[in-house]
mmCIF file with all atom_site columns, C-alpha atoms in Angstrom:
data_model
loop_
_atom_site.group_PDB
_atom_site.id
_atom_site.type_symbol
_atom_site.label_atom_id
_atom_site.label_alt_id
_atom_site.label_comp_id
_atom_site.label_asym_id
_atom_site.label_entity_id
_atom_site.label_seq_id
_atom_site.pdbx_PDB_ins_code
_atom_site.Cartn_x
_atom_site.Cartn_y
_atom_site.Cartn_z
_atom_site.occupancy
_atom_site.B_iso_or_equiv
_atom_site.pdbx_formal_charge
_atom_site.auth_seq_id
_atom_site.auth_comp_id
_atom_site.auth_asym_id
_atom_site.auth_atom_id
_atom_site.pdbx_PDB_model_num
ATOM 1   C CA . MET V 1 1   ? 0.000   0.000  0.000  1.00 57.00 ? 1   MET V CA 1
ATOM 2   C CA . ALA V 1 2   ? 1.322   3.427  -0.887 1.00 74.00 ? 2   ALA V CA 1
ATOM 3   C CA . THR V 1 3   ? 1.591   6.126  1.716  1.00 88.00 ? 3   THR V CA 1
ATOM 4   C CA . VAL V 1 4   ? -1.227  8.645  2.105  1.00 92.00 ? 4   VAL V CA 1
ATOM 5   C CA . ALA V 1 5   ? -0.572  12.389 1.843  1.00 95.00 ? 5   ALA V CA 1
ATOM 6   C CA . LEU V 1 6   ? -2.070  14.209 4.814  1.00 95.00 ? 6   LEU V CA 1
ATOM 7   C CA . THR V 1 7   ? -3.235  17.809 4.810  1.00 95.00 ? 7   THR V CA 1
ATOM 8   C CA . LEU V 1 8   ? -4.956  20.048 7.307  1.00 93.00 ? 8   LEU V CA 1
ATOM 9   C CA . GLU V 1 9   ? -8.227  19.025 5.657  1.00 95.00 ? 9   GLU V CA 1
ATOM 10  C CA . ASN V 1 10  ? -7.872  15.230 5.991  1.00 95.00 ? 10  ASN V CA 1
ATOM 11  C CA . PHE V 1 11  ? -5.558  14.817 9.006  1.00 95.00 ? 11  PHE V CA 1
ATOM 12  C CA . GLU V 1 12  ? -8.182  14.468 11.742 1.00 94.00 ? 12  GLU V CA 1
ATOM 13  C CA . GLN V 1 13  ? -10.420 12.201 9.660  1.00 94.00 ? 13  GLN V CA 1
ATOM 14  C CA . THR V 1 14  ? -7.473  9.920  8.862  1.00 94.00 ? 14  THR V CA 1
ATOM 15  C CA . ILE V 1 15  ? -6.256  9.724  12.472 1.00 95.00 ? 15  ILE V CA 1
ATOM 16  C CA . LEU V 1 16  ? -9.713  9.102  13.901 1.00 93.00 ? 16  LEU V CA 1
ATOM 17  C CA . GLY V 1 17  ? -10.807 6.807  11.067 1.00 89.00 ? 17  GLY V CA 1
ATOM 18  C CA . GLY V 1 18  ? -7.842  4.490  10.995 1.00 72.00 ? 18  GLY V CA 1
ATOM 19  C CA . GLU V 1 19  ? -7.211  1.727  13.484 1.00 88.00 ? 19  GLU V CA 1
ATOM 20  C CA . THR V 1 20  ? -3.463  2.418  13.485 1.00 95.00 ? 20  THR V CA 1
ATOM 21  C CA . VAL V 1 21  ? -1.849  5.308  11.642 1.00 96.00 ? 21  VAL V CA 1
ATOM 22  C CA . PHE V 1 22  ? 1.850   6.136  11.316 1.00 97.00 ? 22  PHE V CA 1
ATOM 23  C CA . VAL V 1 23  ? 2.696   9.674  10.201 1.00 97.00 ? 23  VAL V CA 1
ATOM 24  C CA . ASP V 1 24  ? 6.018   10.851 8.768  1.00 97.00 ? 24  ASP V CA 1
ATOM 25  C CA . PHE V 1 25  ? 6.530   14.629 8.917  1.00 97.00 ? 25  PHE V CA 1
ATOM 26  C CA . TRP V 1 26  ? 9.137   15.476 6.247  1.00 97.00 ? 26  TRP V CA 1
ATOM 27  C CA . ALA V 1 27  ? 10.339  18.050 3.710  1.00 96.00 ? 27  ALA V CA 1
ATOM 28  C CA . GLY V 1 28  ? 11.937  17.705 0.284  1.00 95.00 ? 28  GLY V CA 1
ATOM 29  C CA . TRP V 1 29  ? 15.049  19.657 1.300  1.00 96.00 ? 29  TRP V CA 1
ATOM 30  C CA . CYS V 1 30  ? 15.700  17.417 4.340  1.00 96.00 ? 30  CYS V CA 1
ATOM 31  C CA . GLY V 1 31  ? 18.503  14.904 3.709  1.00 95.00 ? 31  GLY V CA 1
ATOM 32  C CA . PRO V 1 32  ? 17.600  12.577 6.605  1.00 96.00 ? 32  PRO V CA 1
ATOM 33  C CA . CYS V 1 33  ? 13.968  12.660 5.433  1.00 96.00 ? 33  CYS V CA 1
ATOM 34  C CA . MET V 1 34  ? 15.008  11.494 1.977  1.00 96.00 ? 34  MET V CA 1
ATOM 35  C CA . GLN V 1 35  ? 17.196  8.734  3.469  1.00 95.00 ? 35  GLN V CA 1
ATOM 36  C CA . PHE V 1 36  ? 14.308  7.560  5.690  1.00 96.00 ? 36  PHE V CA 1
ATOM 37  C CA . ALA V 1 37  ? 11.692  7.582  2.903  1.00 95.00 ? 37  ALA V CA 1
ATOM 38  C CA . PRO V 1 38  ? 12.569  4.156  1.377  1.00 95.00 ? 38  PRO V CA 1
ATOM 39  C CA . ASN V 1 39  ? 12.430  2.491  4.825  1.00 95.00 ? 39  ASN V CA 1
ATOM 40  C CA . TYR V 1 40  ? 9.069   4.079  5.535  1.00 96.00 ? 40  TYR V CA 1
ATOM 41  C CA . GLU V 1 41  ? 7.702   3.061  2.134  1.00 95.00 ? 41  GLU V CA 1
ATOM 42  C CA . ALA V 1 42  ? 8.953   -0.516 2.617  1.00 95.00 ? 42  ALA V CA 1
ATOM 43  C CA . ALA V 1 43  ? 7.324   -0.658 6.058  1.00 95.00 ? 43  ALA V CA 1
ATOM 44  C CA . SER V 1 44  ? 4.039   0.504  4.535  1.00 95.00 ? 44  SER V CA 1
ATOM 45  C CA . GLU V 1 45  ? 4.252   -2.312 1.973  1.00 95.00 ? 45  GLU V CA 1
ATOM 46  C CA . ALA V 1 46  ? 5.047   -4.881 4.680  1.00 95.00 ? 46  ALA V CA 1
ATOM 47  C CA . ASN V 1 47  ? 2.164   -3.767 6.936  1.00 95.00 ? 47  ASN V CA 1
ATOM 48  C CA . PRO V 1 48  ? -0.905  -3.260 4.731  1.00 94.00 ? 48  PRO V CA 1
ATOM 49  C CA . ASP V 1 49  ? -3.208  -3.442 7.758  1.00 93.00 ? 49  ASP V CA 1
ATOM 50  C CA . PHE V 1 50  ? -1.925  -0.039 8.944  1.00 95.00 ? 50  PHE V CA 1
ATOM 51  C CA . VAL V 1 51  ? -2.182  3.413  7.411  1.00 95.00 ? 51  VAL V CA 1
ATOM 52  C CA . PHE V 1 52  ? 1.177   4.998  6.611  1.00 96.00 ? 52  PHE V CA 1
ATOM 53  C CA . ALA V 1 53  ? 0.829   8.712  5.959  1.00 97.00 ? 53  ALA V CA 1
ATOM 54  C CA . LYS V 1 54  ? 3.163   11.582 5.168  1.00 97.00 ? 54  LYS V CA 1
ATOM 55  C CA . VAL V 1 55  ? 2.939   15.297 5.889  1.00 97.00 ? 55  VAL V CA 1
ATOM 56  C CA . ASP V 1 56  ? 5.038   17.620 3.720  1.00 97.00 ? 56  ASP V CA 1
ATOM 57  C CA . THR V 1 57  ? 5.914   20.250 6.325  1.00 97.00 ? 57  THR V CA 1
ATOM 58  C CA . GLU V 1 58  ? 6.727   22.829 3.636  1.00 96.00 ? 58  GLU V CA 1
ATOM 59  C CA . ASP V 1 59  ? 3.308   22.482 2.034  1.00 96.00 ? 59  ASP V CA 1
ATOM 60  C CA . GLN V 1 60  ? 1.424   21.934 5.308  1.00 96.00 ? 60  GLN V CA 1
ATOM 61  C CA . GLN V 1 61  ? 3.096   24.448 7.622  1.00 96.00 ? 61  GLN V CA 1
ATOM 62  C CA . GLN V 1 62  ? -0.088  25.097 9.607  1.00 96.00 ? 62  GLN V CA 1
ATOM 63  C CA . LEU V 1 63  ? -0.562  21.375 10.269 1.00 96.00 ? 63  LEU V CA 1
ATOM 64  C CA . ALA V 1 64  ? 3.097   20.946 11.245 1.00 96.00 ? 64  ALA V CA 1
ATOM 65  C CA . ALA V 1 65  ? 2.775   23.878 13.657 1.00 96.00 ? 65  ALA V CA 1
ATOM 66  C CA . ALA V 1 66  ? -0.451  22.477 15.127 1.00 95.00 ? 66  ALA V CA 1
ATOM 67  C CA . MET V 1 67  ? 1.351   19.176 15.787 1.00 95.00 ? 67  MET V CA 1
ATOM 68  C CA . ASN V 1 68  ? 4.341   21.009 17.362 1.00 95.00 ? 68  ASN V CA 1
ATOM 69  C CA . ILE V 1 69  ? 6.800   19.696 14.779 1.00 96.00 ? 69  ILE V CA 1
ATOM 70  C CA . THR V 1 70  ? 10.132  21.409 15.456 1.00 94.00 ? 70  THR V CA 1
ATOM 71  C CA . SER V 1 71  ? 12.481  18.881 13.849 1.00 95.00 ? 71  SER V CA 1
ATOM 72  C CA . ILE V 1 72  ? 12.161  16.610 10.839 1.00 96.00 ? 72  ILE V CA 1
ATOM 73  C CA . PRO V 1 73  ? 11.786  13.872 10.123 1.00 97.00 ? 73  PRO V CA 1
ATOM 74  C CA . THR V 1 74  ? 9.368   13.255 12.970 1.00 97.00 ? 74  THR V CA 1
ATOM 75  C CA . ILE V 1 75  ? 7.459   10.001 13.221 1.00 97.00 ? 75  ILE V CA 1
ATOM 76  C CA . MET V 1 76  ? 4.159   9.780  15.073 1.00 97.00 ? 76  MET V CA 1
ATOM 77  C CA . ALA V 1 77  ? 1.909   6.793  15.694 1.00 97.00 ? 77  ALA V CA 1
ATOM 78  C CA . PHE V 1 78  ? -1.783  6.878  16.514 1.00 97.00 ? 78  PHE V CA 1
ATOM 79  C CA . LYS V 1 79  ? -3.855  3.896  17.561 1.00 96.00 ? 79  LYS V CA 1
ATOM 80  C CA . GLU V 1 80  ? -7.620  4.107  17.861 1.00 94.00 ? 80  GLU V CA 1
ATOM 81  C CA . GLY V 1 81  ? -7.310  7.894  17.525 1.00 93.00 ? 81  GLY V CA 1
ATOM 82  C CA . ILE V 1 82  ? -4.852  8.244  20.424 1.00 94.00 ? 82  ILE V CA 1
ATOM 83  C CA . GLY V 1 83  ? -1.285  9.454  19.941 1.00 94.00 ? 83  GLY V CA 1
ATOM 84  C CA . VAL V 1 84  ? 0.948   6.683  21.269 1.00 96.00 ? 84  VAL V CA 1
ATOM 85  C CA . PHE V 1 85  ? 4.385   7.642  19.899 1.00 96.00 ? 85  PHE V CA 1
ATOM 86  C CA . ALA V 1 86  ? 6.267   10.689 18.652 1.00 96.00 ? 86  ALA V CA 1
ATOM 87  C CA . GLN V 1 87  ? 9.983   11.005 17.965 1.00 95.00 ? 87  GLN V CA 1
ATOM 88  C CA . ALA V 1 88  ? 12.160  13.207 15.828 1.00 95.00 ? 88  ALA V CA 1
ATOM 89  C CA . GLY V 1 89  ? 14.866  11.574 13.746 1.00 94.00 ? 89  GLY V CA 1
ATOM 90  C CA . ALA V 1 90  ? 15.108  9.023  10.981 1.00 93.00 ? 90  ALA V CA 1
ATOM 91  C CA . LEU V 1 91  ? 14.688  5.516  12.344 1.00 93.00 ? 91  LEU V CA 1
ATOM 92  C CA . PRO V 1 92  ? 16.802  2.717  10.856 1.00 94.00 ? 92  PRO V CA 1
ATOM 93  C CA . ARG V 1 93  ? 14.603  -0.021 9.386  1.00 94.00 ? 93  ARG V CA 1
ATOM 94  C CA . PRO V 1 94  ? 15.079  -2.460 12.324 1.00 96.00 ? 94  PRO V CA 1
ATOM 95  C CA . MET V 1 95  ? 14.010  0.254  14.789 1.00 96.00 ? 95  MET V CA 1
ATOM 96  C CA . LEU V 1 96  ? 11.023  1.174  12.627 1.00 96.00 ? 96  LEU V CA 1
ATOM 97  C CA . ASP V 1 97  ? 10.002  -2.495 12.454 1.00 96.00 ? 97  ASP V CA 1
ATOM 98  C CA . ASP V 1 98  ? 10.341  -2.735 16.244 1.00 97.00 ? 98  ASP V CA 1
ATOM 99  C CA . LEU V 1 99  ? 8.206   0.386  16.706 1.00 97.00 ? 99  LEU V CA 1
ATOM 100 C CA . ILE V 1 100 ? 5.516   -1.058 14.436 1.00 97.00 ? 100 ILE V CA 1
ATOM 101 C CA . SER V 1 101 ? 5.520   -4.297 16.463 1.00 97.00 ? 101 SER V CA 1
ATOM 102 C CA . GLN V 1 102 ? 5.254   -2.413 19.750 1.00 97.00 ? 102 GLN V CA 1
ATOM 103 C CA . VAL V 1 103 ? 2.349   -0.294 18.506 1.00 97.00 ? 103 VAL V CA 1
ATOM 104 C CA . ARG V 1 104 ? 0.645   -3.404 17.106 1.00 96.00 ? 104 ARG V CA 1
ATOM 105 C CA . GLU V 1 105 ? 0.849   -5.086 20.543 1.00 95.00 ? 105 GLU V CA 1
ATOM 106 C CA . LEU V 1 106 ? -0.311  -2.091 22.608 1.00 94.00 ? 106 LEU V CA 1
ATOM 107 C CA . ASP V 1 107 ? -3.190  -2.815 24.979 1.00 92.00 ? 107 ASP V CA 1
ATOM 108 C CA . MET V 1 108 ? -5.417  0.179  24.260 1.00 91.00 ? 108 MET V CA 1
ATOM 109 C CA . ASP V 1 109 ? -7.663  -0.520 27.258 1.00 91.00 ? 109 ASP V CA 1
ATOM 110 C CA . MET V 1 110 ? -4.593  -0.054 29.456 1.00 93.00 ? 110 MET V CA 1
ATOM 111 C CA . VAL V 1 111 ? -3.583  3.098  27.519 1.00 91.00 ? 111 VAL V CA 1
ATOM 112 C CA . ARG V 1 112 ? -7.066  4.610  27.978 1.00 91.00 ? 112 ARG V CA 1
ATOM 113 C CA . SER V 1 113 ? -7.003  3.676  31.675 1.00 93.00 ? 113 SER V CA 1
ATOM 114 C CA . ASP V 1 114 ? -3.600  5.346  32.116 1.00 92.00 ? 114 ASP V CA 1
ATOM 115 C CA . LEU V 1 115 ? -4.834  8.474  30.308 1.00 91.00 ? 115 LEU V CA 1
ATOM 116 C CA . ALA V 1 116 ? -7.939  8.656  32.504 1.00 91.00 ? 116 ALA V CA 1
ATOM 117 C CA . ARG V 1 117 ? -5.803  8.299  35.643 1.00 92.00 ? 117 ARG V CA 1
ATOM 118 C CA . GLN V 1 118 ? -3.440  11.061 34.465 1.00 92.00 ? 118 GLN V CA 1
ATOM 119 C CA . GLU V 1 119 ? -6.366  13.365 33.650 1.00 89.00 ? 119 GLU V CA 1
ATOM 120 C CA . ALA V 1 120 ? -7.887  12.720 37.077 1.00 91.00 ? 120 ALA V CA 1
ATOM 121 C CA . GLU V 1 121 ? -4.555  13.463 38.799 1.00 90.00 ? 121 GLU V CA 1
ATOM 122 C CA . GLN V 1 122 ? -4.210  16.695 36.812 1.00 89.00 ? 122 GLN V CA 1
ATOM 123 C CA . ALA V 1 123 ? -7.754  17.734 37.719 1.00 88.00 ? 123 ALA V CA 1
ATOM 124 C CA . VAL V 1 124 ? -7.048  17.129 41.411 1.00 88.00 ? 124 VAL V CA 1
ATOM 125 C CA . ALA V 1 125 ? -3.766  19.062 41.189 1.00 88.00 ? 125 ALA V CA 1
ATOM 126 C CA . ALA V 1 126 ? -5.488  21.934 39.373 1.00 86.00 ? 126 ALA V CA 1
ATOM 127 C CA . SER V 1 127 ? -8.308  22.132 41.918 1.00 84.00 ? 127 SER V CA 1
ATOM 128 C CA . GLY V 1 128 ? -5.771  22.111 44.749 1.00 78.00 ? 128 GLY V CA 1
ATOM 129 C CA . ALA V 1 129 ? -3.851  24.932 43.105 1.00 68.00 ? 129 ALA V CA 1
ATOM 130 C CA . THR V 1 130 ? -6.960  27.130 42.871 1.00 65.00 ? 130 THR V CA 1
ATOM 131 C CA . GLU V 1 131 ? -7.845  26.529 46.522 1.00 62.00 ? 131 GLU V CA 1
ATOM 132 C CA . ALA V 1 132 ? -4.445  27.547 47.826 1.00 53.00 ? 132 ALA V CA 1
#
């Protein structure tokens, strides 16, 4: 499966509509991005059950800014609409394959439980700060 080009218009729909989505933030002038591209494309071919998308940060500057992209390439992974990984830097193919395996095996019930606990702790901390 070829990679999908993401824009401000289709980003949210793609993230929320796909079971698991990997996103490569890149630019044509970026040497490491160009070196990483064949690995990313090969991973997309090897894992047709996932969506592999790309965001051209030159063309989609507003989207890159909204996602706080400060260095490229940056790889993000979303599972069931939840961001589960983000890292700047070109991953060698073995590390990319390992990342894909880890995301595939994530227990999303546990992830949602951890997020709920963190949100509850933040709410308690925020209410304590306003009472002081």
